Amino acid sequence: MGKTGEQSTFILFLVYFLAISAYAADIKHLNIWPMPKSASYGYKTLYLNNDFELKTDGSKFNDASKILNDAFLRLIDVVKGTHVIEAGTSKTDPSLVLKGIHVVVLSPSDELQHGIDESYKLHIPEKGNPLYAHLVAQTVYGALHGLQTFSQVCHFNFTSRGIVVNQVPWTIVDQPRFSYRGLLIDTSRHYLPLPIIKKVIDSMAYAKLNVLHWHIVDSESFPLEVPSYPKLWNGAYSVSERYTIADAIEIVSYAKRRGINVLAELDVPGHALSWGIGYHALWPSTDCREPLDVSNEFTFKLIDGILSDFSKIFKYKFIHLGGDEVNTSCWESTPHVRKWLQKNGLNGSEAYQYFVLRAQKIALSHGYEIINWEETFNHFGSKLSPKTVVHNWLGGGVAQSVVEAGLRCIVSNQDKWYLDHLDALWQDFYSNEPLTNITNPKQQALVLGGEVCMWGEHVDGSDIEQTIWPRAAAAAERLWTPYDRLAKDPEQVTDRLSYFRCLLNQRGVAAAPLEGLGRAAPEEPGSCYMQ
């Protein structure tokens, strides 16, 4: 290294040291992401007992499923995983030792469903004999969020060589602003191995996102096993790039234990070329391989079979039926389909409506409510089932029109919340407001929330984490934190988001630097906190 390089490194190190020193001195600095609804804190420091324990006296939740206990063990792992713990607390003043956390869950149920109570109250007192943190939540899933927050106020102390909690006493009262806080992953454009999906789920929990939208299949591949129609996964890229039913059940279970619902998507009638590899009858012809053949009853029988199988795996109340980017021109140019259209007095656009509405009825028969991409609303919104949620993606202003029509909406406008758009900066993710121009409280309630979308054309297991994070975290705070607690200027949260990004790195999540475009590499040597 040349002299200039050495000087640059020293200057960067000095900046890093001063930044860390300033942080250590400023104990009022609040580094929690997403920002809680309310938080108060003090000036004292407590030491985490080496045998930090979970206590559940008085809880109505018996934890037969071990959801809470496992979450507590994960808490210990992430808190103690950043450094080797050398210190013991046996010789520490007992009044300064936090012995454990006392969690009280008021509901006995572990059902995870849309709209459950995710609130919690966390109190870390400065006095007690013995001294415990206290966490109260209506449901176990609110308690999981509280444990995530607790993990963020724990820090490794380089003097004691153990874990400390600064800024005691803490009192945090918290709940999400929106009930739907989603992240889409796409396993059709590139196969994502099970461990990668699990890592994504873990990282979602750190940011308090609660819906994994699994875009399972598309034109390019059909990787999921469907027992009712076992040839469908002939459309997978290879025999090893597939998900068994047991894999899908595992993903749903793994996510549930972290408070995350799995929304399965079956995109119809377009984006379905891969279906016909196993069942050629689904193609209108060899020259017209999508949309699915609207004139063939087998098409709807197969959709019914898939959704019947799905209902045994995916317990979330919603199913996503896609409905986007449907080009009906080849229906009208394929002789037997054209004959069917004429017989039924339909043109291509009307047949598109017929297909979507019939698929909706099938989903409703299996107990699902439906999510469709916004094209269905734009083309025939008044005909959609009242149990439809319209998923906005094309641009702004759609949510306002949807709720004015009395339907529910999820916001994912591509100019702001598409993670595959690498030129979409974290500041844009933070500033994107789902309730823009929606002032009527009843209409505001129809906006369930929002979702960031990680489309997979240029993403696989090698780069998915740094493409998602930290930009998804910026949207996560927008969806969690009360509107009046959000920063009006994203630059005001730069330091705190940088801190969270570095925390993700410490937990083994490959989150990219804030500076630069999506998944940008660090430009030069320097502190994580300066990137």
mmCIF file of N, CA, C and O in Angstrom, residues 69 86 100 115 212 215 264 311 315 331 374 384 422:
data_model
loop_
_atom_site.group_PDB
_atom_site.id
_atom_site.type_symbol
_atom_site.label_atom_id
_atom_site.label_comp_id
_atom_site.label_asym_id
_atom_site.label_seq_id
_atom_site.Cartn_x
_atom_site.Cartn_y
_atom_site.Cartn_z
ATOM 1 N N ASN A 69 -40.516 -19.861 23.181
ATOM 2 C CA ASN A 69 -39.237 -20.343 23.690
ATOM 3 C C ASN A 69 -38.166 -20.322 22.603
ATOM 4 O O ASN A 69 -37.025 -19.897 22.835
ATOM 5 N N GLU A 86 -16.692 -13.182 27.159
ATOM 6 C CA GLU A 86 -15.626 -13.574 28.087
ATOM 7 C C GLU A 86 -15.999 -13.307 29.538
ATOM 8 O O GLU A 86 -15.494 -13.962 30.443
ATOM 9 N N GLY A 100 -33.204 -11.725 33.480
ATOM 10 C CA GLY A 100 -33.971 -12.362 32.411
ATOM 11 C C GLY A 100 -35.053 -11.437 31.913
ATOM 12 O O GLY A 100 -35.083 -10.243 32.237
ATOM 13 N N GLY A 115 -54.369 -9.377 10.364
ATOM 14 C CA GLY A 115 -55.090 -8.510 11.283
ATOM 15 C C GLY A 115 -54.985 -8.867 12.744
ATOM 16 O O GLY A 115 -55.645 -8.237 13.576
ATOM 17 N N LEU A 212 -44.599 -12.855 3.665
ATOM 18 C CA LEU A 212 -43.729 -13.288 2.579
ATOM 19 C C LEU A 212 -44.619 -13.634 1.397
ATOM 20 O O LEU A 212 -45.350 -14.625 1.420
ATOM 21 N N HIS A 215 -43.996 -15.595 -4.939
ATOM 22 C CA HIS A 215 -44.322 -15.689 -6.377
ATOM 23 C C HIS A 215 -43.651 -16.978 -6.866
ATOM 24 O O HIS A 215 -42.519 -16.966 -7.332
ATOM 25 N N ALA A 264 -49.207 -17.232 -1.038
ATOM 26 C CA ALA A 264 -48.858 -17.946 -2.268
ATOM 27 C C ALA A 264 -49.493 -17.247 -3.463
ATOM 28 O O ALA A 264 -50.642 -16.811 -3.391
ATOM 29 N N SER A 311 -54.715 -25.125 -0.330
ATOM 30 C CA SER A 311 -55.488 -24.876 0.894
ATOM 31 C C SER A 311 -55.036 -25.761 2.051
ATOM 32 O O SER A 311 -55.312 -25.453 3.199
ATOM 33 N N LYS A 315 -52.145 -21.394 4.795
ATOM 34 C CA LYS A 315 -53.295 -21.104 5.654
ATOM 35 C C LYS A 315 -53.618 -19.619 5.766
ATOM 36 O O LYS A 315 -54.590 -19.246 6.437
ATOM 37 N N TRP A 331 -55.389 -15.656 -28.294
ATOM 38 C CA TRP A 331 -56.691 -16.320 -28.151
ATOM 39 C C TRP A 331 -57.521 -16.081 -29.417
ATOM 40 O O TRP A 331 -58.141 -16.994 -29.944
ATOM 41 N N GLU A 374 -53.236 -4.942 -10.262
ATOM 42 C CA GLU A 374 -54.141 -3.820 -10.510
ATOM 43 C C GLU A 374 -54.789 -3.813 -11.891
ATOM 44 O O GLU A 374 -55.832 -3.179 -12.083
ATOM 45 N N LEU A 384 -65.229 -7.219 -9.993
ATOM 46 C CA LEU A 384 -64.433 -8.052 -9.090
ATOM 47 C C LEU A 384 -65.226 -8.422 -7.847
ATOM 48 O O LEU A 384 -66.092 -7.671 -7.389
ATOM 49 N N LEU A 422 -32.644 -1.130 -9.496
ATOM 50 C CA LEU A 422 -31.460 -0.784 -8.694
ATOM 51 C C LEU A 422 -31.245 0.720 -8.575
ATOM 52 O O LEU A 422 -30.506 1.183 -7.701
#
